[in-house]
Amino acid sequence: TRRYERTVRSLLPLPEWQRYEQDAERGTVARLLRAAELAGHDIEDVLHRAIESGDFGGARSIAAVLHGRIRRIGKRTR
């Protein structure tokens, strides 16, 4: 989980990281990333693609947005 969080922190701008850090849904993102990693996905690539695919303006939960983006990325790469 710490490795995932370090990667997210390195990719998100500081204001978004601070929101993500307080987000109650962070645990679901970590579990999804772990499952993706076990399925053979490169987590740094997945996170980079998820974060770079759009902004987080107006999002109530950055973790929820990331969760949805990561799930879509996983479906496209199967």
JSON list of N, CA and C in Angstrom, two decimals:
[
{"chain": "A", "resi": 1, "resn": "THR", "atom": "N", "xyz": [0.83, -1.20, 0.00]},
{"chain": "A", "resi": 1, "resn": "THR", "atom": "CA", "xyz": [0.00, 0.00, 0.00]},
{"chain": "A", "resi": 1, "resn": "THR", "atom": "C", "xyz": [0.86, 1.25, 0.00]},
{"chain": "A", "resi": 2, "resn": "ARG", "atom": "N", "xyz": [1.95, 1.24, 0.77]},
{"chain": "A", "resi": 2, "resn": "ARG", "atom": "CA", "xyz": [2.81, 2.42, 0.80]},
{"chain": "A", "resi": 2, "resn": "ARG", "atom": "C", "xyz": [3.42, 2.71, -0.56]},
{"chain": "A", "resi": 3, "resn": "ARG", "atom": "N", "xyz": [3.80, 1.66, -1.27]},
{"chain": "A", "resi": 3, "resn": "ARG", "atom": "CA", "xyz": [4.37, 1.86, -2.61]},
{"chain": "A", "resi": 3, "resn": "ARG", "atom": "C", "xyz": [3.33, 2.49, -3.54]},
{"chain": "A", "resi": 4, "resn": "TYR", "atom": "N", "xyz": [2.10, 2.01, -3.48]},
{"chain": "A", "resi": 4, "resn": "TYR", "atom": "CA", "xyz": [1.04, 2.59, -4.30]},
{"chain": "A", "resi": 4, "resn": "TYR", "atom": "C", "xyz": [0.85, 4.06, -3.94]},
{"chain": "A", "resi": 5, "resn": "GLU", "atom": "N", "xyz": [0.82, 4.34, -2.66]},
{"chain": "A", "resi": 5, "resn": "GLU", "atom": "CA", "xyz": [0.60, 5.71, -2.19]},
{"chain": "A", "resi": 5, "resn": "GLU", "atom": "C", "xyz": [1.75, 6.62, -2.62]},
{"chain": "A", "resi": 6, "resn": "ARG", "atom": "N", "xyz": [2.98, 6.12, -2.57]},
{"chain": "A", "resi": 6, "resn": "ARG", "atom": "CA", "xyz": [4.12, 6.94, -3.02]},
{"chain": "A", "resi": 6, "resn": "ARG", "atom": "C", "xyz": [3.98, 7.28, -4.50]},
{"chain": "A", "resi": 7, "resn": "THR", "atom": "N", "xyz": [3.52, 6.31, -5.28]},
{"chain": "A", "resi": 7, "resn": "THR", "atom": "CA", "xyz": [3.35, 6.54, -6.71]},
{"chain": "A", "resi": 7, "resn": "THR", "atom": "C", "xyz": [2.24, 7.56, -6.95]},
{"chain": "A", "resi": 8, "resn": "VAL", "atom": "N", "xyz": [1.12, 7.40, -6.27]},
{"chain": "A", "resi": 8, "resn": "VAL", "atom": "CA", "xyz": [0.02, 8.37, -6.42]},
{"chain": "A", "resi": 8, "resn": "VAL", "atom": "C", "xyz": [0.51, 9.76, -6.02]},
{"chain": "A", "resi": 9, "resn": "ARG", "atom": "N", "xyz": [1.22, 9.84, -4.93]},
{"chain": "A", "resi": 9, "resn": "ARG", "atom": "CA", "xyz": [1.71, 11.14, -4.46]},
{"chain": "A", "resi": 9, "resn": "ARG", "atom": "C", "xyz": [2.65, 11.78, -5.47]},
{"chain": "A", "resi": 10, "resn": "SER", "atom": "N", "xyz": [3.48, 10.97, -6.12]},
{"chain": "A", "resi": 10, "resn": "SER", "atom": "CA", "xyz": [4.42, 11.53, -7.09]},
{"chain": "A", "resi": 10, "resn": "SER", "atom": "C", "xyz": [3.72, 12.01, -8.36]},
{"chain": "A", "resi": 11, "resn": "LEU", "atom": "N", "xyz": [2.53, 11.50, -8.64]},
{"chain": "A", "resi": 11, "resn": "LEU", "atom": "CA", "xyz": [1.83, 11.84, -9.87]},
{"chain": "A", "resi": 11, "resn": "LEU", "atom": "C", "xyz": [0.77, 12.93, -9.71]},
{"chain": "A", "resi": 12, "resn": "LEU", "atom": "N", "xyz": [0.21, 13.05, -8.52]},
{"chain": "A", "resi": 12, "resn": "LEU", "atom": "CA", "xyz": [-0.84, 14.04, -8.30]},
{"chain": "A", "resi": 12, "resn": "LEU", "atom": "C", "xyz": [-0.24, 15.39, -7.91]},
{"chain": "A", "resi": 13, "resn": "PRO", "atom": "N", "xyz": [-0.85, 16.47, -8.40]},
{"chain": "A", "resi": 13, "resn": "PRO", "atom": "CA", "xyz": [-0.46, 17.79, -7.88]},
{"chain": "A", "resi": 13, "resn": "PRO", "atom": "C", "xyz": [-0.78, 17.86, -6.38]},
{"chain": "A", "resi": 14, "resn": "LEU", "atom": "N", "xyz": [-0.06, 18.67, -5.66]},
{"chain": "A", "resi": 14, "resn": "LEU", "atom": "CA", "xyz": [-0.19, 18.72, -4.20]},
{"chain": "A", "resi": 14, "resn": "LEU", "atom": "C", "xyz": [-1.63, 18.90, -3.71]},
{"chain": "A", "resi": 15, "resn": "PRO", "atom": "N", "xyz": [-2.42, 19.83, -4.27]},
{"chain": "A", "resi": 15, "resn": "PRO", "atom": "CA", "xyz": [-3.80, 19.96, -3.76]},
{"chain": "A", "resi": 15, "resn": "PRO", "atom": "C", "xyz": [-4.63, 18.68, -3.91]},
{"chain": "A", "resi": 16, "resn": "GLU", "atom": "N", "xyz": [-4.46, 17.99, -5.03]},
{"chain": "A", "resi": 16, "resn": "GLU", "atom": "CA", "xyz": [-5.19, 16.73, -5.22]},
{"chain": "A", "resi": 16, "resn": "GLU", "atom": "C", "xyz": [-4.66, 15.65, -4.29]},
{"chain": "A", "resi": 17, "resn": "TRP", "atom": "N", "xyz": [-3.35, 15.60, -4.09]},
{"chain": "A", "resi": 17, "resn": "TRP", "atom": "CA", "xyz": [-2.78, 14.63, -3.16]},
{"chain": "A", "resi": 17, "resn": "TRP", "atom": "C", "xyz": [-3.35, 14.84, -1.76]},
{"chain": "A", "resi": 18, "resn": "GLN", "atom": "N", "xyz": [-3.43, 16.08, -1.34]},
{"chain": "A", "resi": 18, "resn": "GLN", "atom": "CA", "xyz": [-3.95, 16.37, -0.01]},
{"chain": "A", "resi": 18, "resn": "GLN", "atom": "C", "xyz": [-5.40, 15.94, 0.12]},
{"chain": "A", "resi": 19, "resn": "ARG", "atom": "N", "xyz": [-6.18, 16.13, -0.91]},
{"chain": "A", "resi": 19, "resn": "ARG", "atom": "CA", "xyz": [-7.57, 15.64, -0.89]},
{"chain": "A", "resi": 19, "resn": "ARG", "atom": "C", "xyz": [-7.60, 14.12, -0.87]},
{"chain": "A", "resi": 20, "resn": "TYR", "atom": "N", "xyz": [-6.76, 13.50, -1.71]},
{"chain": "A", "resi": 20, "resn": "TYR", "atom": "CA", "xyz": [-6.72, 12.04, -1.77]},
{"chain": "A", "resi": 20, "resn": "TYR", "atom": "C", "xyz": [-6.30, 11.45, -0.43]},
{"chain": "A", "resi": 21, "resn": "GLU", "atom": "N", "xyz": [-5.34, 12.09, 0.19]},
{"chain": "A", "resi": 21, "resn": "GLU", "atom": "CA", "xyz": [-4.81, 11.60, 1.47]},
{"chain": "A", "resi": 21, "resn": "GLU", "atom": "C", "xyz": [-5.89, 11.56, 2.55]},
{"chain": "A", "resi": 22, "resn": "GLN", "atom": "N", "xyz": [-6.88, 12.43, 2.45]},
{"chain": "A", "resi": 22, "resn": "GLN", "atom": "CA", "xyz": [-7.98, 12.48, 3.42]},
{"chain": "A", "resi": 22, "resn": "GLN", "atom": "C", "xyz": [-9.21, 11.67, 2.97]},
{"chain": "A", "resi": 23, "resn": "ASP", "atom": "N", "xyz": [-9.13, 11.08, 1.80]},
{"chain": "A", "resi": 23, "resn": "ASP", "atom": "CA", "xyz": [-10.27, 10.39, 1.18]},
{"chain": "A", "resi": 23, "resn": "ASP", "atom": "C", "xyz": [-10.50, 9.03, 1.84]},
{"chain": "A", "resi": 24, "resn": "ALA", "atom": "N", "xyz": [-11.70, 8.81, 2.31]},
{"chain": "A", "resi": 24, "resn": "ALA", "atom": "CA", "xyz": [-12.05, 7.55, 2.97]},
{"chain": "A", "resi": 24, "resn": "ALA", "atom": "C", "xyz": [-12.03, 6.36, 2.01]},
{"chain": "A", "resi": 25, "resn": "GLU", "atom": "N", "xyz": [-12.07, 6.61, 0.71]},
{"chain": "A", "resi": 25, "resn": "GLU", "atom": "CA", "xyz": [-12.10, 5.53, -0.28]},
{"chain": "A", "resi": 25, "resn": "GLU", "atom": "C", "xyz": [-10.71, 5.05, -0.71]},
{"chain": "A", "resi": 26, "resn": "ARG", "atom": "N", "xyz": [-9.66, 5.59, -0.10]},
{"chain": "A", "resi": 26, "resn": "ARG", "atom": "CA", "xyz": [-8.29, 5.20, -0.48]},
{"chain": "A", "resi": 26, "resn": "ARG", "atom": "C", "xyz": [-8.06, 3.70, -0.38]},
{"chain": "A", "resi": 27, "resn": "GLY", "atom": "N", "xyz": [-8.63, 3.08, 0.61]},
{"chain": "A", "resi": 27, "resn": "GLY", "atom": "CA", "xyz": [-8.44, 1.64, 0.81]},
{"chain": "A", "resi": 27, "resn": "GLY", "atom": "C", "xyz": [-8.96, 0.82, -0.36]},
{"chain": "A", "resi": 28, "resn": "THR", "atom": "N", "xyz": [-10.06, 1.25, -0.96]},
{"chain": "A", "resi": 28, "resn": "THR", "atom": "CA", "xyz": [-10.60, 0.50, -2.10]},
{"chain": "A", "resi": 28, "resn": "THR", "atom": "C", "xyz": [-9.67, 0.62, -3.30]},
{"chain": "A", "resi": 29, "resn": "VAL", "atom": "N", "xyz": [-9.02, 1.78, -3.45]},
{"chain": "A", "resi": 29, "resn": "VAL", "atom": "CA", "xyz": [-8.06, 1.94, -4.55]},
{"chain": "A", "resi": 29, "resn": "VAL", "atom": "C", "xyz": [-6.87, 1.01, -4.32]},
{"chain": "A", "resi": 30, "resn": "ALA", "atom": "N", "xyz": [-6.38, 0.95, -3.09]},
{"chain": "A", "resi": 30, "resn": "ALA", "atom": "CA", "xyz": [-5.24, 0.08, -2.78]},
{"chain": "A", "resi": 30, "resn": "ALA", "atom": "C", "xyz": [-5.58, -1.38, -3.06]},
{"chain": "A", "resi": 31, "resn": "ARG", "atom": "N", "xyz": [-6.77, -1.82, -2.69]},
{"chain": "A", "resi": 31, "resn": "ARG", "atom": "CA", "xyz": [-7.17, -3.21, -2.94]},
{"chain": "A", "resi": 31, "resn": "ARG", "atom": "C", "xyz": [-7.29, -3.49, -4.45]},
{"chain": "A", "resi": 32, "resn": "LEU", "atom": "N", "xyz": [-7.83, -2.54, -5.18]},
{"chain": "A", "resi": 32, "resn": "LEU", "atom": "CA", "xyz": [-7.94, -2.69, -6.63]},
{"chain": "A", "resi": 32, "resn": "LEU", "atom": "C", "xyz": [-6.56, -2.75, -7.28]},
{"chain": "A", "resi": 33, "resn": "LEU", "atom": "N", "xyz": [-5.64, -1.91, -6.82]},
{"chain": "A", "resi": 33, "resn": "LEU", "atom": "CA", "xyz": [-4.29, -1.92, -7.35]},
{"chain": "A", "resi": 33, "resn": "LEU", "atom": "C", "xyz": [-3.59, -3.24, -7.04]},
{"chain": "A", "resi": 34, "resn": "ARG", "atom": "N", "xyz": [-3.80, -3.76, -5.86]},
{"chain": "A", "resi": 34, "resn": "ARG", "atom": "CA", "xyz": [-3.19, -5.04, -5.50]},
{"chain": "A", "resi": 34, "resn": "ARG", "atom": "C", "xyz": [-3.71, -6.15, -6.40]},
{"chain": "A", "resi": 35, "resn": "ALA", "atom": "N", "xyz": [-5.01, -6.15, -6.64]},
{"chain": "A", "resi": 35, "resn": "ALA", "atom": "CA", "xyz": [-5.59, -7.16, -7.53]},
{"chain": "A", "resi": 35, "resn": "ALA", "atom": "C", "xyz": [-5.04, -7.01, -8.95]},
{"chain": "A", "resi": 36, "resn": "ALA", "atom": "N", "xyz": [-4.89, -5.78, -9.41]},
{"chain": "A", "resi": 36, "resn": "ALA", "atom": "CA", "xyz": [-4.33, -5.54, -10.74]},
{"chain": "A", "resi": 36, "resn": "ALA", "atom": "C", "xyz": [-2.88, -6.01, -10.82]},
{"chain": "A", "resi": 37, "resn": "GLU", "atom": "N", "xyz": [-2.14, -5.76, -9.76]},
{"chain": "A", "resi": 37, "resn": "GLU", "atom": "CA", "xyz": [-0.75, -6.20, -9.72]},
{"chain": "A", "resi": 37, "resn": "GLU", "atom": "C", "xyz": [-0.65, -7.72, -9.77]},
{"chain": "A", "resi": 38, "resn": "LEU", "atom": "N", "xyz": [-1.49, -8.38, -9.01]},
{"chain": "A", "resi": 38, "resn": "LEU", "atom": "CA", "xyz": [-1.50, -9.85, -9.01]},
{"chain": "A", "resi": 38, "resn": "LEU", "atom": "C", "xyz": [-1.90, -10.41, -10.37]},
{"chain": "A", "resi": 39, "resn": "ALA", "atom": "N", "xyz": [-2.68, -9.63, -11.12]},
{"chain": "A", "resi": 39, "resn": "ALA", "atom": "CA", "xyz": [-3.10, -10.05, -12.47]},
{"chain": "A", "resi": 39, "resn": "ALA", "atom": "C", "xyz": [-2.02, -9.74, -13.52]},
{"chain": "A", "resi": 40, "resn": "GLY", "atom": "N", "xyz": [-0.91, -9.16, -13.07]},
{"chain": "A", "resi": 40, "resn": "GLY", "atom": "CA", "xyz": [0.19, -8.92, -13.98]},
{"chain": "A", "resi": 40, "resn": "GLY", "atom": "C", "xyz": [0.33, -7.52, -14.53]},
{"chain": "A", "resi": 41, "resn": "HIS", "atom": "N", "xyz": [-0.47, -6.59, -14.06]},
{"chain": "A", "resi": 41, "resn": "HIS", "atom": "CA", "xyz": [-0.39, -5.21, -14.54]},
{"chain": "A", "resi": 41, "resn": "HIS", "atom": "C", "xyz": [0.77, -4.46, -13.89]},
{"chain": "A", "resi": 42, "resn": "ASP", "atom": "N", "xyz": [1.37, -3.56, -14.65]},
{"chain": "A", "resi": 42, "resn": "ASP", "atom": "CA", "xyz": [2.40, -2.65, -14.14]},
{"chain": "A", "resi": 42, "resn": "ASP", "atom": "C", "xyz": [1.67, -1.51, -13.43]},
{"chain": "A", "resi": 43, "resn": "ILE", "atom": "N", "xyz": [1.73, -1.49, -12.11]},
{"chain": "A", "resi": 43, "resn": "ILE", "atom": "CA", "xyz": [0.94, -0.54, -11.33]},
{"chain": "A", "resi": 43, "resn": "ILE", "atom": "C", "xyz": [1.34, 0.90, -11.59]},
{"chain": "A", "resi": 44, "resn": "GLU", "atom": "N", "xyz": [2.62, 1.16, -11.74]},
{"chain": "A", "resi": 44, "resn": "GLU", "atom": "CA", "xyz": [3.03, 2.54, -12.03]},
{"chain": "A", "resi": 44, "resn": "GLU", "atom": "C", "xyz": [2.44, 3.01, -13.35]},
{"chain": "A", "resi": 45, "resn": "ASP", "atom": "N", "xyz": [2.43, 2.14, -14.34]},
{"chain": "A", "resi": 45, "resn": "ASP", "atom": "CA", "xyz": [1.84, 2.50, -15.63]},
{"chain": "A", "resi": 45, "resn": "ASP", "atom": "C", "xyz": [0.33, 2.71, -15.49]},
{"chain": "A", "resi": 46, "resn": "VAL", "atom": "N", "xyz": [-0.33, 1.83, -14.78]},
{"chain": "A", "resi": 46, "resn": "VAL", "atom": "CA", "xyz": [-1.77, 1.94, -14.58]},
{"chain": "A", "resi": 46, "resn": "VAL", "atom": "C", "xyz": [-2.10, 3.26, -13.88]},
{"chain": "A", "resi": 47, "resn": "LEU", "atom": "N", "xyz": [-1.38, 3.57, -12.81]},
{"chain": "A", "resi": 47, "resn": "LEU", "atom": "CA", "xyz": [-1.64, 4.81, -12.09]},
{"chain": "A", "resi": 47, "resn": "LEU", "atom": "C", "xyz": [-1.34, 6.03, -12.95]},
{"chain": "A", "resi": 48, "resn": "HIS", "atom": "N", "xyz": [-0.26, 5.98, -13.68]},
{"chain": "A", "resi": 48, "resn": "HIS", "atom": "CA", "xyz": [0.08, 7.10, -14.55]},
{"chain": "A", "resi": 48, "resn": "HIS", "atom": "C", "xyz": [-1.03, 7.34, -15.56]},
{"chain": "A", "resi": 49, "resn": "ARG", "atom": "N", "xyz": [-1.50, 6.28, -16.18]},
{"chain": "A", "resi": 49, "resn": "ARG", "atom": "CA", "xyz": [-2.59, 6.40, -17.17]},
{"chain": "A", "resi": 49, "resn": "ARG", "atom": "C", "xyz": [-3.87, 6.91, -16.52]},
{"chain": "A", "resi": 50, "resn": "ALA", "atom": "N", "xyz": [-4.18, 6.40, -15.34]},
{"chain": "A", "resi": 50, "resn": "ALA", "atom": "CA", "xyz": [-5.42, 6.80, -14.65]},
{"chain": "A", "resi": 50, "resn": "ALA", "atom": "C", "xyz": [-5.37, 8.27, -14.26]},
{"chain": "A", "resi": 51, "resn": "ILE", "atom": "N", "xyz": [-4.25, 8.72, -13.78]},
{"chain": "A", "resi": 51, "resn": "ILE", "atom": "CA", "xyz": [-4.14, 10.11, -13.32]},
{"chain": "A", "resi": 51, "resn": "ILE", "atom": "C", "xyz": [-4.05, 11.07, -14.50]},
{"chain": "A", "resi": 52, "resn": "GLU", "atom": "N", "xyz": [-3.36, 10.67, -15.54]},
{"chain": "A", "resi": 52, "resn": "GLU", "atom": "CA", "xyz": [-3.17, 11.55, -16.70]},
{"chain": "A", "resi": 52, "resn": "GLU", "atom": "C", "xyz": [-4.38, 11.58, -17.63]},
{"chain": "A", "resi": 53, "resn": "SER", "atom": "N", "xyz": [-5.35, 10.70, -17.43]},
{"chain": "A", "resi": 53, "resn": "SER", "atom": "CA", "xyz": [-6.47, 10.62, -18.37]},
{"chain": "A", "resi": 53, "resn": "SER", "atom": "C", "xyz": [-7.50, 11.74, -18.20]},
{"chain": "A", "resi": 54, "resn": "GLY", "atom": "N", "xyz": [-7.35, 12.55, -17.19]},
{"chain": "A", "resi": 54, "resn": "GLY", "atom": "CA", "xyz": [-8.28, 13.66, -16.99]},
{"chain": "A", "resi": 54, "resn": "GLY", "atom": "C", "xyz": [-8.03, 14.35, -15.68]},
{"chain": "A", "resi": 55, "resn": "ASP", "atom": "N", "xyz": [-8.67, 15.50, -15.52]},
{"chain": "A", "resi": 55, "resn": "ASP", "atom": "CA", "xyz": [-8.47, 16.22, -14.25]},
{"chain": "A", "resi": 55, "resn": "ASP", "atom": "C", "xyz": [-9.49, 15.73, -13.22]},
{"chain": "A", "resi": 56, "resn": "PHE", "atom": "N", "xyz": [-9.39, 16.30, -12.04]},
{"chain": "A", "resi": 56, "resn": "PHE", "atom": "CA", "xyz": [-10.26, 15.89, -10.94]},
{"chain": "A", "resi": 56, "resn": "PHE", "atom": "C", "xyz": [-11.17, 17.03, -10.51]},
{"chain": "A", "resi": 57, "resn": "GLY", "atom": "N", "xyz": [-11.26, 18.06, -11.36]},
{"chain": "A", "resi": 57, "resn": "GLY", "atom": "CA", "xyz": [-12.11, 19.20, -11.06]},
{"chain": "A", "resi": 57, "resn": "GLY", "atom": "C", "xyz": [-13.55, 18.77, -10.84]},
{"chain": "A", "resi": 58, "resn": "GLY", "atom": "N", "xyz": [-14.11, 19.18, -9.76]},
{"chain": "A", "resi": 58, "resn": "GLY", "atom": "CA", "xyz": [-15.50, 18.86, -9.45]},
{"chain": "A", "resi": 58, "resn": "GLY", "atom": "C", "xyz": [-15.72, 17.50, -8.82]},
{"chain": "A", "resi": 59, "resn": "ALA", "atom": "N", "xyz": [-14.67, 16.70, -8.72]},
{"chain": "A", "resi": 59, "resn": "ALA", "atom": "CA", "xyz": [-14.83, 15.36, -8.13]},
{"chain": "A", "resi": 59, "resn": "ALA", "atom": "C", "xyz": [-14.99, 15.48, -6.61]},
{"chain": "A", "resi": 60, "resn": "ARG", "atom": "N", "xyz": [-15.97, 14.81, -6.07]},
{"chain": "A", "resi": 60, "resn": "ARG", "atom": "CA", "xyz": [-16.13, 14.77, -4.62]},
{"chain": "A", "resi": 60, "resn": "ARG", "atom": "C", "xyz": [-15.12, 13.84, -3.99]},
{"chain": "A", "resi": 61, "resn": "SER", "atom": "N", "xyz": [-14.72, 12.80, -4.74]},
{"chain": "A", "resi": 61, "resn": "SER", "atom": "CA", "xyz": [-13.78, 11.82, -4.23]},
{"chain": "A", "resi": 61, "resn": "SER", "atom": "C", "xyz": [-12.76, 11.48, -5.32]},
{"chain": "A", "resi": 62, "resn": "ILE", "atom": "N", "xyz": [-11.53, 11.90, -5.11]},
{"chain": "A", "resi": 62, "resn": "ILE", "atom": "CA", "xyz": [-10.47, 11.57, -6.07]},
{"chain": "A", "resi": 62, "resn": "ILE", "atom": "C", "xyz": [-10.27, 10.06, -6.11]},
{"chain": "A", "resi": 63, "resn": "ALA", "atom": "N", "xyz": [-10.35, 9.41, -4.96]},
{"chain": "A", "resi": 63, "resn": "ALA", "atom": "CA", "xyz": [-10.18, 7.96, -4.92]},
{"chain": "A", "resi": 63, "resn": "ALA", "atom": "C", "xyz": [-11.26, 7.26, -5.74]},
{"chain": "A", "resi": 64, "resn": "ALA", "atom": "N", "xyz": [-12.49, 7.73, -5.67]},
{"chain": "A", "resi": 64, "resn": "ALA", "atom": "CA", "xyz": [-13.56, 7.11, -6.45]},
{"chain": "A", "resi": 64, "resn": "ALA", "atom": "C", "xyz": [-13.31, 7.29, -7.95]},
{"chain": "A", "resi": 65, "resn": "VAL", "atom": "N", "xyz": [-12.83, 8.47, -8.34]},
{"chain": "A", "resi": 65, "resn": "VAL", "atom": "CA", "xyz": [-12.52, 8.71, -9.74]},
{"chain": "A", "resi": 65, "resn": "VAL", "atom": "C", "xyz": [-11.39, 7.78, -10.18]},
{"chain": "A", "resi": 66, "resn": "LEU", "atom": "N", "xyz": [-10.34, 7.70, -9.38]},
{"chain": "A", "resi": 66, "resn": "LEU", "atom": "CA", "xyz": [-9.23, 6.80, -9.71]},
{"chain": "A", "resi": 66, "resn": "LEU", "atom": "C", "xyz": [-9.69, 5.35, -9.81]},
{"chain": "A", "resi": 67, "resn": "HIS", "atom": "N", "xyz": [-10.54, 4.95, -8.89]},
{"chain": "A", "resi": 67, "resn": "HIS", "atom": "CA", "xyz": [-11.06, 3.58, -8.89]},
{"chain": "A", "resi": 67, "resn": "HIS", "atom": "C", "xyz": [-11.75, 3.28, -10.23]},
{"chain": "A", "resi": 68, "resn": "GLY", "atom": "N", "xyz": [-12.61, 4.17, -10.66]},
{"chain": "A", "resi": 68, "resn": "GLY", "atom": "CA", "xyz": [-13.30, 3.97, -11.94]},
{"chain": "A", "resi": 68, "resn": "GLY", "atom": "C", "xyz": [-12.35, 3.93, -13.11]},
{"chain": "A", "resi": 69, "resn": "ARG", "atom": "N", "xyz": [-11.38, 4.83, -13.12]},
{"chain": "A", "resi": 69, "resn": "ARG", "atom": "CA", "xyz": [-10.41, 4.87, -14.22]},
{"chain": "A", "resi": 69, "resn": "ARG", "atom": "C", "xyz": [-9.55, 3.61, -14.23]},
{"chain": "A", "resi": 70, "resn": "ILE", "atom": "N", "xyz": [-9.12, 3.16, -13.07]},
{"chain": "A", "resi": 70, "resn": "ILE", "atom": "CA", "xyz": [-8.28, 1.96, -12.99]},
{"chain": "A", "resi": 70, "resn": "ILE", "atom": "C", "xyz": [-9.06, 0.74, -13.47]},
{"chain": "A", "resi": 71, "resn": "ARG", "atom": "N", "xyz": [-10.32, 0.64, -13.08]},
{"chain": "A", "resi": 71, "resn": "ARG", "atom": "CA", "xyz": [-11.15, -0.49, -13.54]},
{"chain": "A", "resi": 71, "resn": "ARG", "atom": "C", "xyz": [-11.28, -0.48, -15.05]},
{"chain": "A", "resi": 72, "resn": "ARG", "atom": "N", "xyz": [-11.49, 0.70, -15.65]},
{"chain": "A", "resi": 72, "resn": "ARG", "atom": "CA", "xyz": [-11.60, 0.79, -17.11]},
{"chain": "A", "resi": 72, "resn": "ARG", "atom": "C", "xyz": [-10.29, 0.39, -17.79]},
{"chain": "A", "resi": 73, "resn": "ILE", "atom": "N", "xyz": [-9.19, 0.83, -17.24]},
{"chain": "A", "resi": 73, "resn": "ILE", "atom": "CA", "xyz": [-7.87, 0.49, -17.80]},
{"chain": "A", "resi": 73, "resn": "ILE", "atom": "C", "xyz": [-7.67, -1.03, -17.74]},
{"chain": "A", "resi": 74, "resn": "GLY", "atom": "N", "xyz": [-8.04, -1.63, -16.62]},
{"chain": "A", "resi": 74, "resn": "GLY", "atom": "CA", "xyz": [-7.89, -3.07, -16.47]},
{"chain": "A", "resi": 74, "resn": "GLY", "atom": "C", "xyz": [-8.74, -3.84, -17.46]},
{"chain": "A", "resi": 75, "resn": "LYS", "atom": "N", "xyz": [-9.92, -3.36, -17.75]},
{"chain": "A", "resi": 75, "resn": "LYS", "atom": "CA", "xyz": [-10.80, -4.03, -18.71]},
{"chain": "A", "resi": 75, "resn": "LYS", "atom": "C", "xyz": [-10.27, -3.92, -20.13]},
{"chain": "A", "resi": 76, "resn": "ARG", "atom": "N", "xyz": [-9.64, -2.80, -20.45]},
{"chain": "A", "resi": 76, "resn": "ARG", "atom": "CA", "xyz": [-9.11, -2.60, -21.81]},
{"chain": "A", "resi": 76, "resn": "ARG", "atom": "C", "xyz": [-7.87, -3.42, -22.07]},
{"chain": "A", "resi": 77, "resn": "THR", "atom": "N", "xyz": [-7.13, -3.78, -21.01]},
{"chain": "A", "resi": 77, "resn": "THR", "atom": "CA", "xyz": [-5.87, -4.49, -21.22]},
{"chain": "A", "resi": 77, "resn": "THR", "atom": "C", "xyz": [-5.98, -5.99, -21.03]},
{"chain": "A", "resi": 78, "resn": "ARG", "atom": "N", "xyz": [-7.15, -6.51, -20.87]},
{"chain": "A", "resi": 78, "resn": "ARG", "atom": "CA", "xyz": [-7.32, -7.97, -20.71]},
{"chain": "A", "resi": 78, "resn": "ARG", "atom": "C", "xyz": [-7.20, -8.66, -22.03]}
]
